[in-house]
mmCIF file with all atom_site columns, C-alpha atoms in Angstrom:
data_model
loop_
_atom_site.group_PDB
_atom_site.id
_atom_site.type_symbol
_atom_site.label_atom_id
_atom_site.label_alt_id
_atom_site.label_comp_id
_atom_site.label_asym_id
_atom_site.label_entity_id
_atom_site.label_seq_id
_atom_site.pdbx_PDB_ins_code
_atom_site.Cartn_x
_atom_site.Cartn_y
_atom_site.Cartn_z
_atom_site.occupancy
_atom_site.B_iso_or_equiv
_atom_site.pdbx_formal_charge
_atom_site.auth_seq_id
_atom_site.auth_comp_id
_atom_site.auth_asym_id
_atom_site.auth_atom_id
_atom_site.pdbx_PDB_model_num
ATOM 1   C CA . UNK A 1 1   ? 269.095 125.377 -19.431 1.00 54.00 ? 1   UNK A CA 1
ATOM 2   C CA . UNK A 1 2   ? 273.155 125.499 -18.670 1.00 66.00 ? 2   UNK A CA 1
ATOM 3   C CA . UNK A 1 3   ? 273.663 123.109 -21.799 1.00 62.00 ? 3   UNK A CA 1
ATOM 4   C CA . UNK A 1 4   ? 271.709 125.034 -24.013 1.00 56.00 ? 4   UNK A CA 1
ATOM 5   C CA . UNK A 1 5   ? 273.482 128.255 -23.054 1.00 66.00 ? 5   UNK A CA 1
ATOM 6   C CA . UNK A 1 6   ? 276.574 126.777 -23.267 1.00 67.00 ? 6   UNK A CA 1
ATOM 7   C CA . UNK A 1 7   ? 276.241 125.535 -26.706 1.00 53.00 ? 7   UNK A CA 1
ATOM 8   C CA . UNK A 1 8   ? 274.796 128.675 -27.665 1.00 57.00 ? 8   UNK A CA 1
ATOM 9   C CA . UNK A 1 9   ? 278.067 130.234 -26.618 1.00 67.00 ? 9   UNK A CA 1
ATOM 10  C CA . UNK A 1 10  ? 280.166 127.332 -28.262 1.00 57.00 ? 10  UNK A CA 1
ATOM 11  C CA . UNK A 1 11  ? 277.964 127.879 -31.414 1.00 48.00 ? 11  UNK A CA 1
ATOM 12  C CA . UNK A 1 12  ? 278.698 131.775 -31.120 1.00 59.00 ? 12  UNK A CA 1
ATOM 13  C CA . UNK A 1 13  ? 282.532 131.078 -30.515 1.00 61.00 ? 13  UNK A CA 1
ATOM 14  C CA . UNK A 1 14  ? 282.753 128.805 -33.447 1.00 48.00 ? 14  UNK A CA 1
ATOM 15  C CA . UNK A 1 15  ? 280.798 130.896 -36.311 1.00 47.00 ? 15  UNK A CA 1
ATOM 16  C CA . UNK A 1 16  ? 283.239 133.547 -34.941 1.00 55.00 ? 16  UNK A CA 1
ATOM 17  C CA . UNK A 1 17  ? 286.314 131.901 -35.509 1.00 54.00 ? 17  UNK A CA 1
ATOM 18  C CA . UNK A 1 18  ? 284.883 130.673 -38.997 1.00 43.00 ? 18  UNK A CA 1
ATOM 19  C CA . UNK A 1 19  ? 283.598 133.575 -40.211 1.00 44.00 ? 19  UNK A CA 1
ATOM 20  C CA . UNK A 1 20  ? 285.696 136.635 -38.761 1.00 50.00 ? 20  UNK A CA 1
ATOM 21  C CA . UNK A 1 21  ? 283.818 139.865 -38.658 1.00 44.00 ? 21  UNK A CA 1
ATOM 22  C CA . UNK A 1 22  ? 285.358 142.592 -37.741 1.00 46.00 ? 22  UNK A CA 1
ATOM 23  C CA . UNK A 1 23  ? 284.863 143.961 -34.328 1.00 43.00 ? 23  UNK A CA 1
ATOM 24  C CA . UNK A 1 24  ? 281.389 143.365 -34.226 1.00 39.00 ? 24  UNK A CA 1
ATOM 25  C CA . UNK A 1 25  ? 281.171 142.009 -30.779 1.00 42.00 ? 25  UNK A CA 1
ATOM 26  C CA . UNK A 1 26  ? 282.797 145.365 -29.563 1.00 42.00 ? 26  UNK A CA 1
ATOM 27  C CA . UNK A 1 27  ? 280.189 147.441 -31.276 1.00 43.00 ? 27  UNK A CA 1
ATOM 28  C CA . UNK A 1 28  ? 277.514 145.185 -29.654 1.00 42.00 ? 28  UNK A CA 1
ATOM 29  C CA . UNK A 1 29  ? 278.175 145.688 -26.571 1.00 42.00 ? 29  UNK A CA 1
ATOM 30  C CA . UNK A 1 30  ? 279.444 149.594 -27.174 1.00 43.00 ? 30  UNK A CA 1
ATOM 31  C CA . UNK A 1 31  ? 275.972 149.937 -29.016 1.00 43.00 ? 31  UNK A CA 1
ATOM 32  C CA . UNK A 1 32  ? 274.117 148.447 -26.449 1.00 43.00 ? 32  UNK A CA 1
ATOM 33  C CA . UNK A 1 33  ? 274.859 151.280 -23.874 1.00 41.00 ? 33  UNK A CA 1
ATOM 34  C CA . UNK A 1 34  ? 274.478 153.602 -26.261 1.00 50.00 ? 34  UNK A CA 1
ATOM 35  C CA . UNK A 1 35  ? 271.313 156.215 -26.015 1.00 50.00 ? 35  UNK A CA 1
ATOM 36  C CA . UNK A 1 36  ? 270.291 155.980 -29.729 1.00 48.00 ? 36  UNK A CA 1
ATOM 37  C CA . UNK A 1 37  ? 269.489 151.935 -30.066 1.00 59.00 ? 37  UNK A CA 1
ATOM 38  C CA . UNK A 1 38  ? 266.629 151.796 -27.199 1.00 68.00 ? 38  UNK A CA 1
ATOM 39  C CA . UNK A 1 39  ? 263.530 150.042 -28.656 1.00 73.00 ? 39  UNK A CA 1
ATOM 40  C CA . UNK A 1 40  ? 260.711 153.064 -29.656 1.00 80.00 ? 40  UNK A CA 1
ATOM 41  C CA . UNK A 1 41  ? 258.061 150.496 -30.968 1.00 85.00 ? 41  UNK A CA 1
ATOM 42  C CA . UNK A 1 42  ? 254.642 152.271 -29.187 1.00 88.00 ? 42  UNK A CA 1
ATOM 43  C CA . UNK A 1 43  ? 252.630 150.119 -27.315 1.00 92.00 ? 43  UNK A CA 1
ATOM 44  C CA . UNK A 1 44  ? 249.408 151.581 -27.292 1.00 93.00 ? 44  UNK A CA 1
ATOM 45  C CA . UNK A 1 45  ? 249.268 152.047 -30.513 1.00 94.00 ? 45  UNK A CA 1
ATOM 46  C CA . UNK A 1 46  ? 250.286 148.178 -30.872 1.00 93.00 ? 46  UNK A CA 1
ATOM 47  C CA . UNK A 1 47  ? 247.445 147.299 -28.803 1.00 95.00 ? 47  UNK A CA 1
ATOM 48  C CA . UNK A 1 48  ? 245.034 149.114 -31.153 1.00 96.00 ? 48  UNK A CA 1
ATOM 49  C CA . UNK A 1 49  ? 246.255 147.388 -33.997 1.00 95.00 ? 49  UNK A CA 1
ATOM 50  C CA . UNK A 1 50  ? 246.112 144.401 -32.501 1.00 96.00 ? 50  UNK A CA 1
ATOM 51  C CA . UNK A 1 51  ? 242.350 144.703 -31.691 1.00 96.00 ? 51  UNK A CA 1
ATOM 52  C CA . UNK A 1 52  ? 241.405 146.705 -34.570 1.00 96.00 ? 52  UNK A CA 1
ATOM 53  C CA . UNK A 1 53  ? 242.576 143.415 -36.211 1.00 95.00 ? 53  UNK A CA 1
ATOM 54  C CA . UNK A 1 54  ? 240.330 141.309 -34.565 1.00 96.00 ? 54  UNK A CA 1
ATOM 55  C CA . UNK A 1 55  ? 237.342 144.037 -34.185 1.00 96.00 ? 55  UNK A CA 1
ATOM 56  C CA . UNK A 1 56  ? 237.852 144.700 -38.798 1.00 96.00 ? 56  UNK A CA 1
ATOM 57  C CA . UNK A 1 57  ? 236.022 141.257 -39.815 1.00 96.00 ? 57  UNK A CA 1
ATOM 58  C CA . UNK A 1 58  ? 233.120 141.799 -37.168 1.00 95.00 ? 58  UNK A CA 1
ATOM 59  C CA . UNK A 1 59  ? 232.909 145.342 -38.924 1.00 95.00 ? 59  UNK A CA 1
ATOM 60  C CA . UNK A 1 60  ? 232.995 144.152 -42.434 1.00 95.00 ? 60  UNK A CA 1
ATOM 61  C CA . UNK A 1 61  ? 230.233 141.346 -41.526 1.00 95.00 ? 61  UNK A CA 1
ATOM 62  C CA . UNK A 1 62  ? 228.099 143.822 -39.956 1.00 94.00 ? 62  UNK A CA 1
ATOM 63  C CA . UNK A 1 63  ? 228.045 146.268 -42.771 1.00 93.00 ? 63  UNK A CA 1
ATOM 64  C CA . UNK A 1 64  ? 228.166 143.261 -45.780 1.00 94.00 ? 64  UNK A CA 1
ATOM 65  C CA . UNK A 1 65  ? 225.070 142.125 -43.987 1.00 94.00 ? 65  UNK A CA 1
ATOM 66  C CA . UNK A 1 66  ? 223.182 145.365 -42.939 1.00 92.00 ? 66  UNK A CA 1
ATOM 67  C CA . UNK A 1 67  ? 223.644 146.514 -46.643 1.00 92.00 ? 67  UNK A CA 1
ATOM 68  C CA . UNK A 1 68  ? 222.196 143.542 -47.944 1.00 92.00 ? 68  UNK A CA 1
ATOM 69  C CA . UNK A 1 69  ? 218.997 143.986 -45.331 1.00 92.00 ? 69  UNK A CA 1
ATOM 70  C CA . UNK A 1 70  ? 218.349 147.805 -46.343 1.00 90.00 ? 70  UNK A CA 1
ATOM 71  C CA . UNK A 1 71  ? 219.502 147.328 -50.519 1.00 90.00 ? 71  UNK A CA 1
ATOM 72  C CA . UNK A 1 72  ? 216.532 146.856 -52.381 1.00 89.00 ? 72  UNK A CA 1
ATOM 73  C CA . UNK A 1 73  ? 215.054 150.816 -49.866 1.00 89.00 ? 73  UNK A CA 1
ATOM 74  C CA . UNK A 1 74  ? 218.064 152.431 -51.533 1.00 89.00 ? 74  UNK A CA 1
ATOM 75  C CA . UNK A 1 75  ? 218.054 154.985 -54.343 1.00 90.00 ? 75  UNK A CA 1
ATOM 76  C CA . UNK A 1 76  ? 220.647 153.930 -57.253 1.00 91.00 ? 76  UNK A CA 1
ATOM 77  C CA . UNK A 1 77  ? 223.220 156.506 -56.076 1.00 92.00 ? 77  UNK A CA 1
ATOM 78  C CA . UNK A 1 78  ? 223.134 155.577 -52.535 1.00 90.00 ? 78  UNK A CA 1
ATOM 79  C CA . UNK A 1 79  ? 223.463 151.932 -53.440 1.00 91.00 ? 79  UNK A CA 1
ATOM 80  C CA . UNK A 1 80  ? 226.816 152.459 -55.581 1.00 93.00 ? 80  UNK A CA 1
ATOM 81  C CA . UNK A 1 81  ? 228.196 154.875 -52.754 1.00 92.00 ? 81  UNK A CA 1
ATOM 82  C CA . UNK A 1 82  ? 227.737 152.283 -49.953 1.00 92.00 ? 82  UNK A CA 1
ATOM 83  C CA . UNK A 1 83  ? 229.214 149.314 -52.022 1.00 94.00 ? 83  UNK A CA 1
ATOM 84  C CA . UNK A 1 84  ? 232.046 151.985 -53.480 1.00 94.00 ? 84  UNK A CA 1
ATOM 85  C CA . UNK A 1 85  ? 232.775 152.914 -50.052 1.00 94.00 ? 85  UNK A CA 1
ATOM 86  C CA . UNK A 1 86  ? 232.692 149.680 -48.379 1.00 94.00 ? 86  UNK A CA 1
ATOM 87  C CA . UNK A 1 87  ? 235.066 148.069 -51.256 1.00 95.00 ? 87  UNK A CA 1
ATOM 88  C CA . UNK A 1 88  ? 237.695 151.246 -50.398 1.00 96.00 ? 88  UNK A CA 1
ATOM 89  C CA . UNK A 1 89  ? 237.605 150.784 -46.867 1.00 95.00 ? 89  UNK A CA 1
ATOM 90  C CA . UNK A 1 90  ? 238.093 147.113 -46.849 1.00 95.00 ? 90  UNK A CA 1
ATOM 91  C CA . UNK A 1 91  ? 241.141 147.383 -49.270 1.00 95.00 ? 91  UNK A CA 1
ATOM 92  C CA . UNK A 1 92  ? 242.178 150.201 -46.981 1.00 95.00 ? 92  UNK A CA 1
ATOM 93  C CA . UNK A 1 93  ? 242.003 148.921 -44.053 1.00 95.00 ? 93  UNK A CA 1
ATOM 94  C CA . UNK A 1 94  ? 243.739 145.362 -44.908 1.00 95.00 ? 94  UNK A CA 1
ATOM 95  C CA . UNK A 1 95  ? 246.833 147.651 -45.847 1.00 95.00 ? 95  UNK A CA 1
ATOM 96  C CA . UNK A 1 96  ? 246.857 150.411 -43.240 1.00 95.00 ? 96  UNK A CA 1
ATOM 97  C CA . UNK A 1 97  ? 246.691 147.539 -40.371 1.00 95.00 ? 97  UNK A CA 1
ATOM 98  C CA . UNK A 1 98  ? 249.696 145.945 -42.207 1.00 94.00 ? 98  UNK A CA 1
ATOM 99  C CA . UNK A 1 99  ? 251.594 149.180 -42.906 1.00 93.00 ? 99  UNK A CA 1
ATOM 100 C CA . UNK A 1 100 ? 250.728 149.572 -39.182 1.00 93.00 ? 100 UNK A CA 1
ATOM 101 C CA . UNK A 1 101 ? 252.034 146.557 -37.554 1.00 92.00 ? 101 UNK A CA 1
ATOM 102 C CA . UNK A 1 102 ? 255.244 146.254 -40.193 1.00 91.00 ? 102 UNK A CA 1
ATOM 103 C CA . UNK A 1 103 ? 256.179 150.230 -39.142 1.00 90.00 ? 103 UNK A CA 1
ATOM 104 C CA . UNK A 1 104 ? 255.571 149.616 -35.445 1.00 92.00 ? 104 UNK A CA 1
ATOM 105 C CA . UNK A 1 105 ? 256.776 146.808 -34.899 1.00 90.00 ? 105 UNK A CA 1
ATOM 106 C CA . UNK A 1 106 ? 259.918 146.928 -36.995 1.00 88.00 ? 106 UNK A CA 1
ATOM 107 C CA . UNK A 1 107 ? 260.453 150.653 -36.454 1.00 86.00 ? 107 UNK A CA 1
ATOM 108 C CA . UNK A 1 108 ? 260.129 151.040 -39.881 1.00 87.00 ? 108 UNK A CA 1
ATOM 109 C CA . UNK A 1 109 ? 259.444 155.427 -40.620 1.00 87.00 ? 109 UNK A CA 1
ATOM 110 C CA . UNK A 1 110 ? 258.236 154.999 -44.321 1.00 88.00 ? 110 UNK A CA 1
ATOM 111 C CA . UNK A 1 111 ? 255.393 151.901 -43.341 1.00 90.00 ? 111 UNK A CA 1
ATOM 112 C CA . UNK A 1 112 ? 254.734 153.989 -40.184 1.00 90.00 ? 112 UNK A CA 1
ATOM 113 C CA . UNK A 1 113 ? 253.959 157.368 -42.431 1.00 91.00 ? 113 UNK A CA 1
ATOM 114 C CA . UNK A 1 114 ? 251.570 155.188 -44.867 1.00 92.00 ? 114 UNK A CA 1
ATOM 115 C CA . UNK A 1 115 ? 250.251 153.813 -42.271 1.00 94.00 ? 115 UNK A CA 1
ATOM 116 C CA . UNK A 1 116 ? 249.726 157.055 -40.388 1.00 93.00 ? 116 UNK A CA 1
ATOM 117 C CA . UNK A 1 117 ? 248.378 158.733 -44.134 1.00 93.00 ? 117 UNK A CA 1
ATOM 118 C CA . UNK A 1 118 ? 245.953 156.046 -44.921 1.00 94.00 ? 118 UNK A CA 1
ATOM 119 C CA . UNK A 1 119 ? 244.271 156.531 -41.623 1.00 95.00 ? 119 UNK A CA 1
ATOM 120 C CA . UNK A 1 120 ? 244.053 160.114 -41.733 1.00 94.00 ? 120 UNK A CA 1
ATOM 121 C CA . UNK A 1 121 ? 243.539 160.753 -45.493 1.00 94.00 ? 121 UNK A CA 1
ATOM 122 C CA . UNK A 1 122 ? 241.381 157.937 -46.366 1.00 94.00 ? 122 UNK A CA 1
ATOM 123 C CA . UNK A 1 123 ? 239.504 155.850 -43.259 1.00 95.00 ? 123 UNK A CA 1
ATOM 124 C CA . UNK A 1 124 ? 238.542 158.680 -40.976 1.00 95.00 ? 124 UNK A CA 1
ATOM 125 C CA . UNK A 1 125 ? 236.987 160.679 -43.833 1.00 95.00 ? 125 UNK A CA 1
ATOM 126 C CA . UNK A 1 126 ? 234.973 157.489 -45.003 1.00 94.00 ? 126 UNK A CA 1
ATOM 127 C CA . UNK A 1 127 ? 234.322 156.557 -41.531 1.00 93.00 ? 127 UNK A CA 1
ATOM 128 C CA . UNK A 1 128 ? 232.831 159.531 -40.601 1.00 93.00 ? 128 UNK A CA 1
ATOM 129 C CA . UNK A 1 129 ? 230.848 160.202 -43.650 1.00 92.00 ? 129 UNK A CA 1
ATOM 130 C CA . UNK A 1 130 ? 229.218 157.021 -43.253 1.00 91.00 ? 130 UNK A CA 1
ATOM 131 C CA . UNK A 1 131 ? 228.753 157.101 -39.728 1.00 90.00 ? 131 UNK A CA 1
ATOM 132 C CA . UNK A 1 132 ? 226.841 160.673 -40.261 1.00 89.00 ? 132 UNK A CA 1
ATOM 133 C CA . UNK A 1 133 ? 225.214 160.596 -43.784 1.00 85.00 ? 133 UNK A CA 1
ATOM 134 C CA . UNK A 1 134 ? 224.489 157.058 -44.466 1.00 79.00 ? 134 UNK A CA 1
ATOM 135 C CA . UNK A 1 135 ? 221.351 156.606 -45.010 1.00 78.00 ? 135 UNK A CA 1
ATOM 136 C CA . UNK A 1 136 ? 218.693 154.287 -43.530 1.00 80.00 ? 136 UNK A CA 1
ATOM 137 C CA . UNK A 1 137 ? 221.129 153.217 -40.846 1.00 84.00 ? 137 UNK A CA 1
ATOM 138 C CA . UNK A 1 138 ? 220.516 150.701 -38.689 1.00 89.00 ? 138 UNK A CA 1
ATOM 139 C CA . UNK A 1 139 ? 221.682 150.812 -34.654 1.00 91.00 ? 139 UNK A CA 1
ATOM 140 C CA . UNK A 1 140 ? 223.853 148.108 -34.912 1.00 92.00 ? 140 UNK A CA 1
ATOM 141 C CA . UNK A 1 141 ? 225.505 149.564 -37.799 1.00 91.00 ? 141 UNK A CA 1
ATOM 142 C CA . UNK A 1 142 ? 225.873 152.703 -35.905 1.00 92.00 ? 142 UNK A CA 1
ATOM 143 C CA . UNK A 1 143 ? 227.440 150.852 -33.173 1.00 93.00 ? 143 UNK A CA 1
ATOM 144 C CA . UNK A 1 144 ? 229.858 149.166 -35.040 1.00 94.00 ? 144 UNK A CA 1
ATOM 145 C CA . UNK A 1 145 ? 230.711 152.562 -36.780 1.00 94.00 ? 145 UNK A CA 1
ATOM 146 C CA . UNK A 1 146 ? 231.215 153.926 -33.572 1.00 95.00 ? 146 UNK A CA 1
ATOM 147 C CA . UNK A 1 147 ? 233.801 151.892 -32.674 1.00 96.00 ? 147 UNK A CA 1
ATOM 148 C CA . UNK A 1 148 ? 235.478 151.827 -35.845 1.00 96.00 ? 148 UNK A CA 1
ATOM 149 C CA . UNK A 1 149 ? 235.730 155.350 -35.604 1.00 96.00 ? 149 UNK A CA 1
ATOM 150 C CA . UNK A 1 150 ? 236.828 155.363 -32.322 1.00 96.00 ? 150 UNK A CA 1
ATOM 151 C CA . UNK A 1 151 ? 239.692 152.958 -33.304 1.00 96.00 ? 151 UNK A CA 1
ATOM 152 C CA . UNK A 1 152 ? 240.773 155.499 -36.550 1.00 96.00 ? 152 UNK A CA 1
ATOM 153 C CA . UNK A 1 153 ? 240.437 158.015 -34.419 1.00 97.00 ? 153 UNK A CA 1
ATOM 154 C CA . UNK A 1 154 ? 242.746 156.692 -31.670 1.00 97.00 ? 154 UNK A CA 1
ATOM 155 C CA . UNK A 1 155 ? 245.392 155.429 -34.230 1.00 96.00 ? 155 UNK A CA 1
ATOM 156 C CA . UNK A 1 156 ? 245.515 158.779 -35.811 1.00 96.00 ? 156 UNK A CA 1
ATOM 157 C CA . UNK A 1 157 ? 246.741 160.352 -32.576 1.00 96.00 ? 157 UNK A CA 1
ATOM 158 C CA . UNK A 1 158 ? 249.028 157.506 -31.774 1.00 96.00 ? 158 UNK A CA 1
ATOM 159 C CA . UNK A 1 159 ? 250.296 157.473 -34.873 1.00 93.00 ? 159 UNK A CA 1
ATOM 160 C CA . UNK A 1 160 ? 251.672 160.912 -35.064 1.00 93.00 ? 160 UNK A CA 1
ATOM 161 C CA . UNK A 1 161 ? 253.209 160.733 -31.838 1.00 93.00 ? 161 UNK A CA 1
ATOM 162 C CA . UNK A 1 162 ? 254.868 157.468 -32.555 1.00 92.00 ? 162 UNK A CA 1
ATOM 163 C CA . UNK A 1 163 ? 256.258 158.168 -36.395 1.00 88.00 ? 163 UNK A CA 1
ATOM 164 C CA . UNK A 1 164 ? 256.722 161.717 -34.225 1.00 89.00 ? 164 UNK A CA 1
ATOM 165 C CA . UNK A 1 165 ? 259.322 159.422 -31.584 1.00 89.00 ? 165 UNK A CA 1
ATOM 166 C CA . UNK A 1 166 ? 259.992 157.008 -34.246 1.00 87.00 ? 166 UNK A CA 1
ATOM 167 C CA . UNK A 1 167 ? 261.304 159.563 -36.830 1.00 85.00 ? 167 UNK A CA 1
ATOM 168 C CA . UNK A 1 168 ? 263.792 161.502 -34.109 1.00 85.00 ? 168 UNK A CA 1
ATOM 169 C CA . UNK A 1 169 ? 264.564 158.158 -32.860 1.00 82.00 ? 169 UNK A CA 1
ATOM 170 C CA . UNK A 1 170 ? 266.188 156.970 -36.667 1.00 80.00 ? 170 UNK A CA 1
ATOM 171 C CA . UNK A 1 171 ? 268.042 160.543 -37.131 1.00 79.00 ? 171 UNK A CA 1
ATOM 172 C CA . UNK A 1 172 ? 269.639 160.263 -33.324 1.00 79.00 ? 172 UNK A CA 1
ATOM 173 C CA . UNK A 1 173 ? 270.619 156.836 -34.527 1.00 75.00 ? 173 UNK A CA 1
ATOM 174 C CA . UNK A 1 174 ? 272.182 157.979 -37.912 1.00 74.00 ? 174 UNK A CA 1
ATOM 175 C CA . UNK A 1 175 ? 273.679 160.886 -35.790 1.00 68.00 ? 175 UNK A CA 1
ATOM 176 C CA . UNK A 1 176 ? 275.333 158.398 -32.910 1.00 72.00 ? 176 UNK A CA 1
ATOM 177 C CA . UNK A 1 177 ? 276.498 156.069 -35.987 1.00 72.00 ? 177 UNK A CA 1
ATOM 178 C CA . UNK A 1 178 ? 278.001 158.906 -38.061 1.00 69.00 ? 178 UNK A CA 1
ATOM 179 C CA . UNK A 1 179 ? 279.998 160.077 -34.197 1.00 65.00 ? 179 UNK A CA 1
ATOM 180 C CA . UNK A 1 180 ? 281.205 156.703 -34.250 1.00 65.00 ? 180 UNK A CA 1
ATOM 181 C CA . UNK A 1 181 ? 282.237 156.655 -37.366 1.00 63.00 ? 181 UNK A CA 1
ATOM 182 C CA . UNK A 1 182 ? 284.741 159.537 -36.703 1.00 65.00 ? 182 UNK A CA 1
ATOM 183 C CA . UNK A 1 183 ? 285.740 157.667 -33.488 1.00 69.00 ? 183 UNK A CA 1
ATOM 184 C CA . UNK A 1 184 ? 286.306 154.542 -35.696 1.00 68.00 ? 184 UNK A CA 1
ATOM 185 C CA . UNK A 1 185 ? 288.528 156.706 -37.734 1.00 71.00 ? 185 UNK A CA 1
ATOM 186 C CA . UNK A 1 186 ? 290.478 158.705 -35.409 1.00 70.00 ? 186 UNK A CA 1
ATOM 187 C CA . UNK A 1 187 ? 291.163 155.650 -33.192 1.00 72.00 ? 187 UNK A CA 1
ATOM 188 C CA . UNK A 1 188 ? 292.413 153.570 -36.120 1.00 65.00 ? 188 UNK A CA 1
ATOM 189 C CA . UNK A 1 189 ? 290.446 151.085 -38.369 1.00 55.00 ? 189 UNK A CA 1
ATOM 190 C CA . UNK A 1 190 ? 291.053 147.340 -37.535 1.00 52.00 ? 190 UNK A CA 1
ATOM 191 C CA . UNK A 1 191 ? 292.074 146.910 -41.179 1.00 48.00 ? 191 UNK A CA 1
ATOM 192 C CA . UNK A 1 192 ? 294.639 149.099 -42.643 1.00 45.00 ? 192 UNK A CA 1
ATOM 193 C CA . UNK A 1 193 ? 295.711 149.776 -46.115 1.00 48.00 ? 193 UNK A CA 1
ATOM 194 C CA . UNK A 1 194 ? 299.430 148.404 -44.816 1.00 49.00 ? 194 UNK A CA 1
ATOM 195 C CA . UNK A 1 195 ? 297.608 145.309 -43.776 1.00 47.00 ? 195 UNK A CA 1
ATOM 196 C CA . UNK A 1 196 ? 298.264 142.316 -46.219 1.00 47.00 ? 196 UNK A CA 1
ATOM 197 C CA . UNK A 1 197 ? 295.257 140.461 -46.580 1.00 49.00 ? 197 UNK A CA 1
ATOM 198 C CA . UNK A 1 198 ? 293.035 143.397 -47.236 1.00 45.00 ? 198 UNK A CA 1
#
C-alpha cells in the first residue's frame, strides 16, 4: 500500500513538473475547505433509481404479458391506448432513469430538471391513468402498477428537493468562484503581463 502511494505521489510530482499548471494544487486544497464544493448528489433519491432500475423490466414483462392475456376482450380503442401507452412509457422511462442517474450522480441541473419533468409531466399522468381506468385489469397488473406508481411518485418529491439543493448548490458555487476570482485579482495573478513567457 506505501509503494503504491508513493508512486502515486512520484507520478503526481512528475506530471507536475512536466506539465506546469498554474497554482492548481493551491486551489485544491483552498477549494477543498471551501463551503460551496461539498458533494449534494441525494441519496434517496439514488436508491430509487437504482431499484426502479431493476423493478422497470419486471414492470414491462408484466404488462407485455397481461396485455397479451386480456387483447383479443378489448374494444379497438382500448387496444391502441394500452399499446400507445405502454410504447410511451417504456421510451419514457428508459430516458427519465438515465436523465436521473446522469443528473444525480454527476450533479448535473439540466439532466436533473428532465429528469424531474419527465416524471411529473409524462409517467405519473400515464401511471395513474392506467392504474385507475384501464380496463379489464388484472391483480397482478394492479400490483405492479402500484408500485410503479409508488416509485414516480417518490421520485417526484425527491426530485424537487434535490434539483431544489442541487440548483442553490451550482449558484453558491459560481458565487464562491466569482469571490475568488476578485481575490485572484486583487492578490496578484501568478502570470503577469511583465512576465516574459506569457
Amino acid at each position: 500500500m506505501m509503494a503504491a502511494d508513493y508512486m502515486r505521489q512520484k507520478l503526481t510530482s512528475f506530471t507536475e513538473a512536466v506539465f506546469p499548471v498554474r497554482g492548481v494544487r493551491d486551489q485544491r486544497q483552498h477549494h477543498l475547505l471551501r463551503p460551496g464544493n461539498e458533494i449534494v448528489t441525494s441519496l434517496p433519491l439514488q436508491m430509487a433509481l437504482y431499484f426502479n432500475v431493476f423493478f422497470f423490466p419486471f414492470w414491462i414483462i408484466t404488462c407485455i404479458v397481461m396485455l397479451d392475456l386480456k387483447f383479443l376482450y378489448l374494444q379497438e380503442i382500448n387496444q391502441f391506448i394500452y399499446i400507445t401507452v405502454y410504447v410511451i412509457m417504456s421510451g419514457t422511462e428508459v430516458m427519465r432513469l438515465y436523465l436521473g442517474y446522469l443528473g444525480n450522480l454527476q450533479e448535473r441541473v439540466p439532466e436533473l430538471a428532465g429528469f424531474w419533468l419527465l416524471t411529473l409531466v409524462l409517467q405519473l399522468p400515464l401511471c395513474a391513468f392506467i392504474l385507475l381506468i384501464g380496463s379489464m385489469p388484472f391483480p397482478v397488473e394492479r400490483a405492479v402498477h402500484i408500485v410503479f406508481l409508488g416509485f414516480v411518485v417518490f421520485e417526484v418529491i425527491i426530485g424537487y428537493i434535490a434539483l431544489k439543493v442541487m440548483s442553490n448548490h451550482q449558484v453558491m458555487k459560481f458565487h464562491l468562484q466569482q469571490f475568488d476570482d476578485v481575490i485572484e485579482m486583487q492578490n496578484g495573478h501568478p502570470y503577469s503581463e511583465t512576465d516574459p513567457l506569457t
